[in-house]
Coordinates of C-alpha atoms in Angstrom, one line a residue:
Chain A
M56 CA 115.2 122.8 103.7
E57 CA 118.3 121.0 102.7
Y58 CA 116.8 117.6 102.6
L59 CA 114.1 118.6 100.2
K60 CA 116.5 118.6 97.3
P61 CA 114.5 119.4 94.2
Y62 CA 116.3 116.7 92.1
K63 CA 114.7 113.9 94.2
N64 CA 111.3 115.0 93.0
Y65 CA 112.5 115.0 89.5
I66 CA 114.1 111.6 89.7
A67 CA 110.9 110.2 91.4
S68 CA 108.7 111.3 88.5
L69 CA 111.2 110.2 85.9
N70 CA 111.4 106.8 87.6
I71 CA 107.7 106.3 87.3
V72 CA 107.7 107.2 83.6
W73 CA 110.6 105.0 83.1
H74 CA 108.9 102.1 84.9
L75 CA 105.8 102.4 82.8
F76 CA 108.0 102.5 79.7
C77 CA 109.9 99.4 80.8
I78 CA 106.7 97.5 81.6
F79 CA 105.2 98.3 78.2
L80 CA 108.4 97.5 76.4
S81 CA 109.0 94.2 78.2
A82 CA 105.3 93.1 78.1
G83 CA 105.2 93.7 74.3
V84 CA 108.6 92.1 73.5
G85 CA 108.2 89.3 76.0
Y86 CA 104.8 88.4 74.7
G87 CA 106.1 88.5 71.1
A88 CA 109.0 86.3 71.9
S89 CA 107.0 83.8 73.8
Y90 CA 104.7 83.6 70.8
L91 CA 107.6 82.8 68.5
F92 CA 109.7 80.7 70.8
D93 CA 107.4 79.2 73.3
I94 CA 109.4 80.7 76.1
P95 CA 107.4 81.6 79.2
A96 CA 106.4 85.2 78.4
S97 CA 106.9 86.4 81.9
I98 CA 110.4 85.1 82.1
L99 CA 111.4 86.8 79.0
A100 CA 109.4 89.9 79.8
G101 CA 111.1 89.9 83.2
S102 CA 114.5 89.6 81.8
I103 CA 114.0 92.4 79.3
F104 CA 112.5 94.4 82.1
L105 CA 115.7 93.8 84.1
V106 CA 118.0 94.7 81.3
V107 CA 116.1 97.8 80.3
S108 CA 115.8 98.9 84.0
I109 CA 119.5 98.5 84.5
T110 CA 120.2 100.2 81.3
F111 CA 118.6 103.3 82.7
S112 CA 121.6 104.5 84.5
D113 CA 123.8 103.6 81.6
I114 CA 121.8 105.6 79.1
F115 CA 123.6 108.8 79.9
L116 CA 126.9 107.0 79.9
A117 CA 127.0 104.4 77.2
K118 CA 126.1 104.8 73.6
S119 CA 125.7 101.1 73.3
A120 CA 122.9 101.1 75.8
L121 CA 121.1 103.7 73.8
A122 CA 121.5 101.6 70.8
T123 CA 120.0 98.6 72.6
T124 CA 117.0 100.6 73.7
E125 CA 116.5 101.8 70.2
F126 CA 116.8 98.3 69.0
L127 CA 114.2 97.0 71.5
S128 CA 111.7 99.7 70.5
N129 CA 112.2 98.7 66.9
V130 CA 111.4 95.2 67.8
I131 CA 108.2 96.3 69.4
L132 CA 107.2 97.8 66.1
Y133 CA 107.6 94.4 64.4
V134 CA 106.1 92.4 67.2
S135 CA 103.1 94.6 67.9
S136 CA 101.8 94.5 64.4
E137 CA 101.7 90.7 64.7
I138 CA 100.2 90.4 68.1
S139 CA 97.7 93.1 68.3
G140 CA 96.5 92.7 64.7
T141 CA 96.8 96.4 64.2
A142 CA 99.6 97.6 62.0
A143 CA 102.3 99.5 63.8
P144 CA 103.3 102.7 61.9
S145 CA 106.4 101.7 60.0
A146 CA 106.0 97.9 60.1
A147 CA 102.7 97.5 58.3
G148 CA 102.5 94.2 56.6
L149 CA 105.8 93.0 57.8
K150 CA 106.0 89.6 59.5
P151 CA 108.3 89.4 62.5
R152 CA 111.4 87.7 61.4
K153 CA 112.7 84.9 63.4
E154 CA 116.3 85.9 63.3
F155 CA 115.4 89.3 64.4
M156 CA 113.9 87.8 67.6
E157 CA 116.9 85.6 67.9
R158 CA 119.2 88.6 67.9
L159 CA 117.0 90.3 70.4
A160 CA 117.2 87.2 72.7
N161 CA 121.0 87.3 72.4
Y162 CA 121.0 91.0 73.3
V163 CA 118.9 90.2 76.4
Y164 CA 121.3 87.4 77.3
D165 CA 124.4 89.5 76.8
M166 CA 123.2 92.5 78.7
S167 CA 121.8 90.5 81.5
S168 CA 124.9 88.4 82.0
K169 CA 126.9 91.6 82.1
N170 CA 124.6 93.4 84.5
V171 CA 123.2 90.5 86.6
M172 CA 126.7 89.2 87.4
A173 CA 127.4 92.5 89.0
L174 CA 124.4 92.2 91.3
Y175 CA 125.3 89.1 93.2
P176 CA 128.5 87.2 93.7
V177 CA 129.2 84.5 91.2
K178 CA 132.1 82.4 92.4
K179 CA 132.6 80.3 89.3
A180 CA 131.6 81.4 85.8
T181 CA 130.5 77.8 85.1
D182 CA 128.0 77.5 82.3
T183 CA 124.7 76.1 83.2
P184 CA 124.4 72.6 81.6
A185 CA 122.0 72.7 78.8
S186 CA 120.0 69.9 80.3
E187 CA 119.1 72.1 83.1
M188 CA 117.2 74.5 81.0
V189 CA 113.5 74.1 81.2
N190 CA 111.3 75.1 78.4
A191 CA 114.1 76.9 76.6
P192 CA 114.3 76.3 72.9
K193 CA 116.9 73.6 72.3
S194 CA 118.7 75.4 69.5
K195 CA 119.1 78.6 71.6
S196 CA 121.9 77.5 73.7
S197 CA 123.0 81.1 74.0
L198 CA 119.9 81.7 76.0
K199 CA 121.3 80.0 79.0
S200 CA 120.3 82.4 81.7
P201 CA 122.6 83.5 84.4
L202 CA 119.5 84.4 86.4
P203 CA 118.9 82.1 89.4
Y204 CA 116.0 79.8 88.8
L205 CA 114.4 76.8 90.5
V206 CA 112.4 74.0 89.1
I207 CA 109.7 72.6 91.4
D208 CA 107.6 69.5 91.1
S209 CA 103.9 69.2 91.9
K210 CA 104.6 68.4 95.6
Y211 CA 106.5 71.7 95.9
T212 CA 109.9 69.9 96.1
I213 CA 112.8 71.6 94.3
I214 CA 114.0 69.1 91.7
C215 CA 116.5 71.4 90.1
A216 CA 118.4 74.5 91.0
S217 CA 120.5 76.3 88.5
Q218 CA 124.2 76.9 89.1
S219 CA 123.3 80.5 89.3
A220 CA 120.7 79.7 92.0
T221 CA 123.2 77.8 94.1
N222 CA 125.6 80.7 93.8
Y223 CA 122.8 83.2 94.6
F224 CA 121.7 81.3 97.8
N225 CA 125.3 80.4 98.6
L226 CA 124.2 76.9 99.3
P227 CA 125.5 73.7 97.7
K228 CA 123.2 72.1 95.2
E229 CA 122.3 69.2 97.5
K230 CA 121.1 71.6 100.2
I231 CA 118.6 73.1 97.7
E232 CA 117.5 70.2 95.6
G233 CA 115.1 67.9 97.4
Q234 CA 114.0 70.7 99.8
K235 CA 110.6 72.1 100.0
F236 CA 110.3 75.2 97.8
F237 CA 109.0 77.5 100.5
D238 CA 111.8 76.5 102.8
I239 CA 114.3 77.8 100.4
L240 CA 112.4 80.7 98.9
K241 CA 111.2 82.5 102.0
L242 CA 109.1 85.2 100.4
S243 CA 107.1 88.1 101.8
F244 CA 104.6 89.8 99.6
S245 CA 103.1 93.2 100.0
S246 CA 99.5 92.0 99.8
D247 CA 97.6 88.7 99.9
D248 CA 98.3 88.4 96.2
T249 CA 101.0 85.9 97.0
L250 CA 102.7 83.1 95.0
D251 CA 101.0 80.6 97.3
N252 CA 97.5 81.9 96.6
W253 CA 98.2 82.2 92.9
L254 CA 99.4 78.6 92.7
G255 CA 96.2 77.5 94.6
F256 CA 94.2 79.5 92.1
V257 CA 95.9 78.3 88.9
G258 CA 96.2 74.8 90.1
E259 CA 92.4 74.6 90.0
R260 CA 91.8 76.3 86.8
S261 CA 94.8 76.4 84.5
V262 CA 97.0 74.1 82.6
I263 CA 99.7 76.6 81.8
A264 CA 100.0 80.0 83.4
D265 CA 102.7 82.7 83.9
R266 CA 102.9 85.3 86.5
S267 CA 105.3 87.8 87.8
W268 CA 105.5 89.9 91.0
E269 CA 107.5 93.0 91.7
R270 CA 109.2 94.0 95.0
V271 CA 109.0 90.8 96.8
K272 CA 111.1 90.4 100.0
L273 CA 113.2 87.3 100.0
T274 CA 114.8 86.2 103.2
M275 CA 118.1 84.5 102.4
P276 CA 119.5 81.4 104.2
D277 CA 121.8 83.8 106.1
E278 CA 118.7 85.8 107.3
S279 CA 119.6 88.8 105.2
T280 CA 116.9 90.1 103.0
R281 CA 116.9 90.9 99.3
Q282 CA 114.3 92.6 97.2
I283 CA 113.4 90.7 94.1
D284 CA 111.1 90.5 91.2
L285 CA 109.8 87.0 90.7
A286 CA 108.6 85.3 87.5
V287 CA 106.9 82.0 87.8
H288 CA 105.8 79.6 85.1
F289 CA 103.2 77.0 86.0
S290 CA 102.6 73.9 83.9
K291 CA 100.1 71.3 85.1
N292 CA 100.7 67.6 84.5
D293 CA 104.1 68.2 83.0
P294 CA 105.5 64.8 81.8
D295 CA 108.7 65.3 83.9
D296 CA 106.7 66.7 86.8
Q297 CA 108.4 70.0 86.3
E298 CA 105.4 71.9 87.4
I299 CA 106.8 75.2 88.5
V300 CA 109.7 77.2 87.3
A301 CA 110.6 80.2 89.4
V302 CA 113.1 82.8 88.2
I303 CA 114.6 85.4 90.5
F304 CA 115.4 88.9 89.4
D305 CA 117.4 90.5 92.2
H306 CA 116.7 94.2 92.3
S307 CA 117.9 94.9 95.8
A308 CA 120.3 97.6 94.5
K309 CA 117.7 99.3 92.4
Y310 CA 114.9 99.0 95.0
G311 CA 117.3 100.2 97.6
R312 CA 117.6 103.4 95.5
D313 CA 113.9 103.6 95.3
D314 CA 113.7 103.4 99.1
D315 CA 115.6 106.7 99.0
G316 CA 112.5 107.8 97.2
A317 CA 110.5 106.5 100.1
S318 CA 112.5 108.5 102.5
F319 CA 111.8 111.4 100.2
V320 CA 108.1 110.8 101.1
A321 CA 109.1 110.7 104.8
M322 CA 110.8 114.1 104.4
A323 CA 107.9 115.5 102.5
V324 CA 105.5 114.3 105.2
H325 CA 107.7 115.8 107.8
E326 CA 107.8 119.2 106.0
L327 CA 104.0 119.2 105.7
R328 CA 103.5 118.3 109.3
T329 CA 105.5 121.1 110.7
P330 CA 103.4 123.9 109.5
L331 CA 100.3 121.8 110.3
T332 CA 101.4 121.4 113.9
V333 CA 101.8 125.2 114.2
M334 CA 98.4 125.8 112.5
R335 CA 96.6 123.4 114.7
G336 CA 98.3 125.0 117.7
Y337 CA 97.2 128.5 116.9
I338 CA 93.7 127.4 116.0
E339 CA 93.4 125.8 119.4
V340 CA 94.5 128.9 121.1
F341 CA 91.8 130.9 119.2
E342 CA 89.2 128.3 120.0
E343 CA 90.0 128.4 123.7
E344 CA 90.4 132.1 124.1
L345 CA 88.3 133.9 121.5
T346 CA 85.0 132.0 121.7
D347 CA 83.1 134.7 123.4
K348 CA 84.6 137.5 121.3
L349 CA 83.6 136.0 117.9
D350 CA 80.2 136.4 116.3
T351 CA 78.4 133.3 114.9
E352 CA 79.9 133.6 111.5
Q353 CA 83.4 134.1 112.7
A354 CA 83.1 131.2 115.1
E355 CA 81.9 129.0 112.2
F356 CA 84.9 130.1 110.1
L357 CA 87.2 129.1 112.9
R358 CA 85.5 125.7 113.1
N359 CA 85.9 125.2 109.4
L360 CA 89.6 126.2 109.6
S361 CA 90.1 123.6 112.4
A362 CA 88.3 120.9 110.4
Q363 CA 90.3 121.6 107.3
A364 CA 93.6 121.5 109.2
Q365 CA 92.6 118.1 110.6
Q366 CA 91.6 116.8 107.2
L367 CA 95.0 117.9 105.9
G368 CA 96.6 115.9 108.7
S369 CA 94.6 112.8 107.7
F370 CA 95.7 113.2 104.2
V371 CA 99.3 113.4 105.2
S372 CA 99.0 110.3 107.3
N373 CA 97.4 108.5 104.3
I374 CA 100.4 109.4 102.1
Q375 CA 102.7 108.1 104.8
N376 CA 100.7 104.8 105.1
L377 CA 100.6 104.4 101.3
A378 CA 104.4 104.7 101.2
R379 CA 104.7 102.1 103.9
I380 CA 102.3 99.7 102.2
E381 CA 104.1 100.1 98.9
S382 CA 107.5 99.4 100.3
N383 CA 106.1 96.4 102.1
D384 CA 106.8 98.0 105.5
L385 CA 103.4 98.1 107.2
E386 CA 104.1 96.5 110.5
L387 CA 101.4 96.2 113.1
E388 CA 101.6 95.8 116.9
L389 CA 98.4 94.2 117.9
K390 CA 97.4 95.1 121.5
S391 CA 94.5 94.7 123.8
N392 CA 92.1 97.6 123.5
D393 CA 88.7 98.6 124.7
W394 CA 86.9 99.0 121.3
A395 CA 84.2 101.3 122.6
K396 CA 86.8 103.6 124.0
V397 CA 88.8 103.6 120.8
L398 CA 85.8 104.1 118.6
N399 CA 84.3 106.9 120.8
S400 CA 87.6 108.8 121.0
T401 CA 88.1 108.6 117.3
L402 CA 84.5 109.7 116.6
D403 CA 85.1 112.6 119.1
D404 CA 88.1 113.6 117.0
M405 CA 86.0 113.5 113.9
D406 CA 83.1 115.4 115.5
I407 CA 84.2 118.8 114.3
R408 CA 84.6 117.5 110.7
A409 CA 81.0 116.2 110.8
K410 CA 79.7 119.4 112.4
V411 CA 81.1 121.7 109.8
R412 CA 79.3 119.7 107.1
H413 CA 76.2 119.6 109.2
K414 CA 76.1 115.9 109.7
V415 CA 75.0 114.0 112.7
V416 CA 76.9 110.9 113.6
K417 CA 74.9 108.4 115.7
R418 CA 76.7 105.8 117.8
K419 CA 75.3 102.4 118.5
I420 CA 78.2 100.6 120.3
A421 CA 77.2 97.4 122.0
E422 CA 77.9 97.2 125.7
D423 CA 80.3 94.7 127.1
L424 CA 82.3 94.2 123.9
P425 CA 85.3 91.9 124.5
A426 CA 88.7 93.6 124.3
V427 CA 90.0 93.7 120.7
G428 CA 93.5 93.1 119.5
I429 CA 94.4 96.0 117.3
D430 CA 97.2 98.4 116.2
R431 CA 95.6 101.5 117.4
G432 CA 97.4 104.0 115.2
T433 CA 96.5 102.3 111.9
I434 CA 93.0 101.2 112.8
Y435 CA 92.3 104.9 113.7
E436 CA 93.0 105.6 110.0
V437 CA 90.4 103.1 109.0
I438 CA 87.7 104.6 111.1
V439 CA 88.6 108.1 109.9
N440 CA 88.7 107.2 106.2
L441 CA 85.3 105.4 106.3
L442 CA 83.6 108.1 108.3
E443 CA 85.2 110.8 106.1
N444 CA 83.7 109.1 103.1
A445 CA 80.3 108.8 104.6
I446 CA 80.4 112.5 105.4
K447 CA 81.7 113.4 101.9
Y448 CA 79.2 111.3 100.0
T449 CA 76.1 112.4 101.9
H450 CA 74.8 115.6 100.5
T451 CA 71.7 115.8 102.8
D452 CA 71.5 116.1 106.6
A453 CA 70.5 112.5 106.9
P454 CA 72.3 110.9 109.9
I455 CA 75.3 108.6 109.7
T456 CA 75.3 105.7 112.0
V457 CA 78.3 104.0 113.4
S458 CA 77.6 100.6 115.1
A459 CA 79.9 98.0 116.7
Y460 CA 78.8 94.6 117.9
L461 CA 80.2 91.1 118.4
K462 CA 79.6 89.4 115.1
E463 CA 80.7 86.0 116.1
P464 CA 83.0 84.6 118.8
G465 CA 86.4 86.1 118.1
W466 CA 85.3 88.9 115.8
V467 CA 83.9 92.4 116.4
E468 CA 82.3 94.1 113.5
T469 CA 81.9 97.8 113.0
T470 CA 79.7 99.4 110.4
I471 CA 79.3 102.9 109.1
V472 CA 75.9 103.4 107.5
D473 CA 75.1 106.5 105.4
Q474 CA 72.1 107.5 103.4
G475 CA 74.2 109.4 100.8
I476 CA 74.5 109.1 97.1
G477 CA 75.6 105.4 97.1
I478 CA 77.8 103.6 94.6
P479 CA 76.6 102.3 91.2
D480 CA 76.7 98.5 90.8
S481 CA 79.1 98.7 88.0
L482 CA 81.7 100.4 90.1
I483 CA 81.4 98.7 93.5
G484 CA 83.8 95.9 92.6
H485 CA 86.6 98.4 92.3
I486 CA 86.0 100.5 95.3
F487 CA 88.9 99.2 97.3
D488 CA 91.4 99.6 94.4
K489 CA 94.2 102.1 94.7
F490 CA 93.3 105.5 93.4
Y491 CA 89.8 104.4 92.6
R492 CA 87.2 107.1 92.7
S493 CA 83.8 107.1 91.1
H494 CA 84.2 109.1 87.9
R495 CA 80.8 110.6 88.4
T496 CA 81.5 112.0 91.8
S497 CA 85.1 112.9 91.3
K498 CA 84.2 116.4 90.2
S499 CA 82.0 117.4 93.1
V500 CA 83.9 115.7 95.9
G501 CA 87.6 116.1 96.7
G502 CA 89.9 113.3 97.6
T503 CA 92.6 111.0 96.3
G504 CA 90.9 107.7 96.3
L505 CA 93.6 106.3 98.6
G506 CA 91.5 106.0 101.7
L507 CA 89.6 102.8 101.0
F508 CA 92.7 101.1 99.6
I509 CA 94.6 101.9 102.7
S510 CA 91.7 100.9 104.9
K511 CA 91.5 97.5 103.2
T512 CA 95.2 96.9 103.5
I513 CA 95.1 97.8 107.2
V514 CA 92.0 95.6 108.0
D515 CA 93.6 92.7 106.0
A516 CA 96.7 93.1 108.0
H517 CA 94.7 92.7 111.2
G518 CA 93.3 89.5 109.8
G519 CA 89.8 91.0 109.5
Q520 CA 87.6 91.7 106.5
I521 CA 86.3 94.9 105.0
W522 CA 83.1 95.0 102.9
V523 CA 80.7 97.3 101.3
K524 CA 77.0 97.2 100.5
S525 CA 75.5 100.0 98.5
K526 CA 72.6 101.1 96.3
E527 CA 72.8 104.1 94.1
G528 CA 70.7 106.9 95.5
E529 CA 70.0 105.1 98.8
G530 CA 73.4 105.1 100.6
S531 CA 76.3 102.9 101.5
T532 CA 77.2 100.6 104.3
F533 CA 80.9 100.0 105.0
G534 CA 81.8 97.3 107.5
F535 CA 85.0 95.7 108.9
T536 CA 85.8 93.1 111.4
I537 CA 88.7 93.0 113.9
P538 CA 89.7 90.1 116.1
T539 CA 89.1 90.0 119.8
F540 CA 92.2 90.0 121.9
D541 CA 91.4 86.5 123.3
S542 CA 91.4 85.0 119.8
L543 CA 94.7 86.8 119.0
A544 CA 96.3 85.7 122.2
S545 CA 95.4 82.1 121.6
E546 CA 97.1 82.4 118.2
G547 CA 100.1 84.0 119.8
R548 CA 99.8 87.1 117.6
S549 CA 99.6 89.8 120.3
S550 CA 102.4 91.8 121.7
D551 CA 103.2 93.0 125.2
N552 CA 101.2 95.7 126.9
S553 CA 103.7 97.9 128.6
I554 CA 103.4 100.6 126.0
E555 CA 100.1 102.5 125.4
R556 CA 99.6 103.3 121.8
S557 CA 97.3 105.8 120.3
A558 CA 96.7 107.5 117.0
H559 CA 99.4 110.1 117.7
G560 CA 102.2 108.0 119.1
W561 CA 102.9 106.0 122.2
I562 CA 103.5 106.5 125.9
K563 CA 105.0 104.0 128.3
N564 CA 102.5 102.9 130.9
H565 CA 104.3 103.8 134.1
T566 CA 101.9 101.8 136.3
L567 CA 103.4 98.7 134.6
Y568 CA 106.8 99.9 133.8
R569 CA 109.8 100.8 135.9
R570 CA 113.2 101.7 134.4
Chain B
M279 CA 101.6 114.4 143.9
A280 CA 105.0 113.6 142.5
G281 CA 104.8 115.8 139.5
L282 CA 106.6 116.7 136.3
K283 CA 106.7 120.3 137.3
T284 CA 109.8 121.4 135.4
I285 CA 109.8 120.8 131.7
L286 CA 112.6 121.3 129.2
C287 CA 111.4 121.7 125.6
I288 CA 114.2 121.0 123.0
E289 CA 112.6 122.2 119.8
D290 CA 114.0 124.4 117.0
E291 CA 110.7 125.4 115.5
H292 CA 110.1 128.5 117.5
F293 CA 106.3 128.6 116.9
I294 CA 105.9 125.1 118.2
S295 CA 108.0 125.5 121.3
E296 CA 106.1 128.7 122.1
L297 CA 102.8 127.0 121.7
Y298 CA 103.8 124.1 123.9
A299 CA 105.3 126.4 126.5
R300 CA 102.2 128.6 126.5
A301 CA 99.8 125.7 127.0
L302 CA 101.9 124.1 129.7
R303 CA 102.6 127.3 131.6
K304 CA 98.9 128.0 131.7
E305 CA 98.5 124.8 133.7
G306 CA 101.3 125.7 136.1
Y307 CA 104.3 123.9 134.6
E308 CA 107.7 125.6 134.5
V309 CA 109.0 125.4 130.9
T310 CA 112.4 126.1 129.6
I311 CA 112.9 126.2 125.8
M312 CA 116.1 125.3 124.0
L313 CA 116.2 125.9 120.3
S314 CA 119.3 123.9 119.4
G315 CA 120.4 120.3 120.1
D316 CA 123.7 121.4 121.7
D317 CA 122.1 123.9 124.1
G318 CA 119.4 121.3 124.8
L319 CA 121.9 118.6 125.7
V320 CA 123.8 120.9 128.1
A321 CA 120.5 121.8 129.8
A322 CA 119.2 118.3 129.9
Q323 CA 122.4 116.9 131.5
T324 CA 121.9 119.3 134.5
D325 CA 119.1 116.9 135.5
K326 CA 117.1 119.9 136.7
Y327 CA 114.1 118.8 134.7
D328 CA 111.4 116.3 135.5
L329 CA 110.4 115.9 131.9
I330 CA 112.1 116.6 128.6
L331 CA 110.2 117.1 125.4
L332 CA 112.8 116.2 122.7
D333 CA 112.5 116.8 119.0
L334 CA 114.4 114.4 116.8
M335 CA 115.5 116.8 114.1
T336 CA 117.3 119.5 116.0
P337 CA 120.1 121.7 114.5
G338 CA 123.5 120.6 115.6
I339 CA 123.5 117.4 117.6
T340 CA 120.3 115.4 116.8
G341 CA 117.6 114.4 119.2
M342 CA 118.6 110.7 118.8
E343 CA 122.2 111.5 119.7
I344 CA 121.0 113.5 122.7
L345 CA 118.9 110.6 123.9
D346 CA 121.8 108.2 123.5
I347 CA 124.0 110.5 125.7
L348 CA 121.3 111.0 128.3
R349 CA 120.7 107.2 128.7
D350 CA 124.4 106.4 128.9
P351 CA 125.3 106.5 132.6
S352 CA 129.0 107.1 131.8
K353 CA 128.1 110.3 130.0
T354 CA 125.1 111.4 132.1
P355 CA 125.3 109.9 135.6
N356 CA 122.2 110.1 137.8
F357 CA 119.8 111.0 135.1
H358 CA 116.2 110.9 136.2
S359 CA 114.2 112.9 133.8
K360 CA 111.4 111.4 131.7
V361 CA 111.9 111.9 128.0
I362 CA 109.1 112.2 125.5
I363 CA 110.1 112.4 121.8
T364 CA 108.0 115.0 120.1
T365 CA 108.6 114.8 116.3
N366 CA 106.9 114.9 113.0
L367 CA 109.0 112.0 111.7
D368 CA 107.3 108.7 111.5
Q369 CA 109.1 106.1 113.6
E370 CA 111.2 104.0 111.4
D371 CA 111.1 100.3 112.1
S372 CA 114.9 100.2 112.4
M373 CA 114.7 102.7 115.2
R374 CA 111.6 101.4 116.9
E375 CA 113.2 99.0 119.4
E376 CA 115.9 101.5 120.5
L377 CA 113.4 104.3 120.9
E378 CA 111.0 102.1 122.9
R379 CA 113.9 101.2 125.2
K380 CA 115.3 104.7 125.7
A381 CA 112.3 107.0 125.5
D382 CA 109.2 107.3 127.7
G383 CA 106.9 108.3 124.9
Y384 CA 106.8 109.2 121.2
L385 CA 104.4 111.8 119.9
I386 CA 103.7 112.9 116.3
K387 CA 103.3 116.6 116.8
A388 CA 101.0 117.2 113.9
E389 CA 98.6 114.7 115.4
I390 CA 98.2 116.4 118.8
T391 CA 97.3 119.9 119.8
P392 CA 99.2 121.7 122.7
K393 CA 96.2 121.0 124.9
Q394 CA 96.4 117.3 124.2
L395 CA 100.1 117.4 125.0
V396 CA 99.2 118.9 128.4
G397 CA 96.7 116.0 128.9
I398 CA 99.3 113.4 128.1
V399 CA 101.8 115.0 130.6
K400 CA 99.1 115.0 133.2
Q401 CA 98.2 111.4 132.5
M402 CA 101.9 110.5 132.9
E403 CA 102.0 112.4 136.2
E404 CA 99.1 110.4 137.5
Q405 CA 100.7 107.1 136.6
I406 CA 103.9 108.0 138.3
S407 CA 102.1 109.1 141.4
N408 CA 100.2 105.8 141.4
L409 CA 103.5 104.1 141.6
G410 CA 104.1 106.0 144.8
G411 CA 107.3 107.5 143.4

């Protein structure tokens, strides 16, 4: 197919390798520099990351860029020997030299001013007054960063915006300074690991802390959106009440290119789904029309085939969801649904997959459950993933029990209980991490380790909670809560009901709808 | 019952259109298959069909362009068919609103079997007949 151009694949993998390389490089160099200069590590790491990332495209074009990369990697040799305590190959015994780091800093500055300027409109090339620089070493005037940054006090009021920040936001200084931080910096994070939560966390426990985020969506004053990396330095009880410094690394152009990578995923998913549609279609014809002509073994083979095709379909959906989550694009439409009906029809869909593995799935769904407010397509994935796991990790014919009940007013809880191999204590804390799979079981059971991560993200997005209880050798219980529709409606989070959604798409409800 | 008796399936993947047509014909529907977007549009504009199953990625003119033309009264006057998008493309957020306005349904083909498609068509027929129209 024309849209599956082989080079996209190549670029995608190259990009990952390059990202890892950049992170390593910037973490090492940034940490080293912060050690020497008392510059917030994340800020420097971030700026180096920026420079190195941008340099990527130049590498094939400009010799100077190559030289810079080489220079940076040399620096790592020097720095790493000092920081890690282990001698790097060619730098054993060498102390990092201050002027060496200074030159590095200048490199970073030069390159970033060249490249960053190109990323957003700078009306006047006015130098940032030195007094505005926070935490920058006084003698390093050349370090004046063209990156937009904001200084915020302990009451979350912006007390200083750099010239570059006013240019970036295209707002006069007085419209930024004195405003509340979150009114200017309207950020949207891909998970609940947000700046807000982090500040709450470090405010309690730390005096000085640094943190950076990648791929944060920033809504600009003109309502356009940008994609940024954000580096934040936190310093409690600062004498000038400069508690937070936030630096913006605008990567809209680069992440925009990555989104082409996301559409690569969309195309790959499309290409996988087409033969899958055909396979499922033919399997169904056989199931309908051959049943009395097949012997027991052949009938079982056909069931296996059907179950496997379904499983492949689930996997493809998981990939799609992961791509959405990663590009911060998981949007839910929460609608009123009869939970017993949703659960029963999903379990019916899963029936054949349980059967071919000789598992019995018991249902204990409370009667008279209140309507729930869910995005039916995505919650379907949660049930499928949890049940699929229960089936996979039960190697006996012990039954699996799916229960649903009103946990407390406003919340319906669903649990999936198996008596399978269970999860060791040491690993249970990581079970919802991306790509997590028990190392012990990974050989005997297939899967990607995406299911639980995706399930957690989806349940979180519903405002519910997902949890696990497990004992090795005795089985696992997974549970999740979803809000009742009433509680959602009272919060104004629900959307209209003229469209009926399901796991496989939507149909307009013609009893409610007239064109 | 006011039905969706005549169905036009615009779908370039021959296997899929055959499977859909086979399942629908078994239940008494009249199905016409068009393998390209251009032929599909011409057929759709005749307004001979109660229901159109429209793939988004069709060779020639795309499904989305077809939908635009069908819903534009200056280009397709007196158009009454229901349109269900049948695709394996995930609905992009940028297109969501437009699709929800212009289409009567959106189905991921890999997620439904032909028999389930028949069930959905029947369900839609019931709703329309409940409207008394």
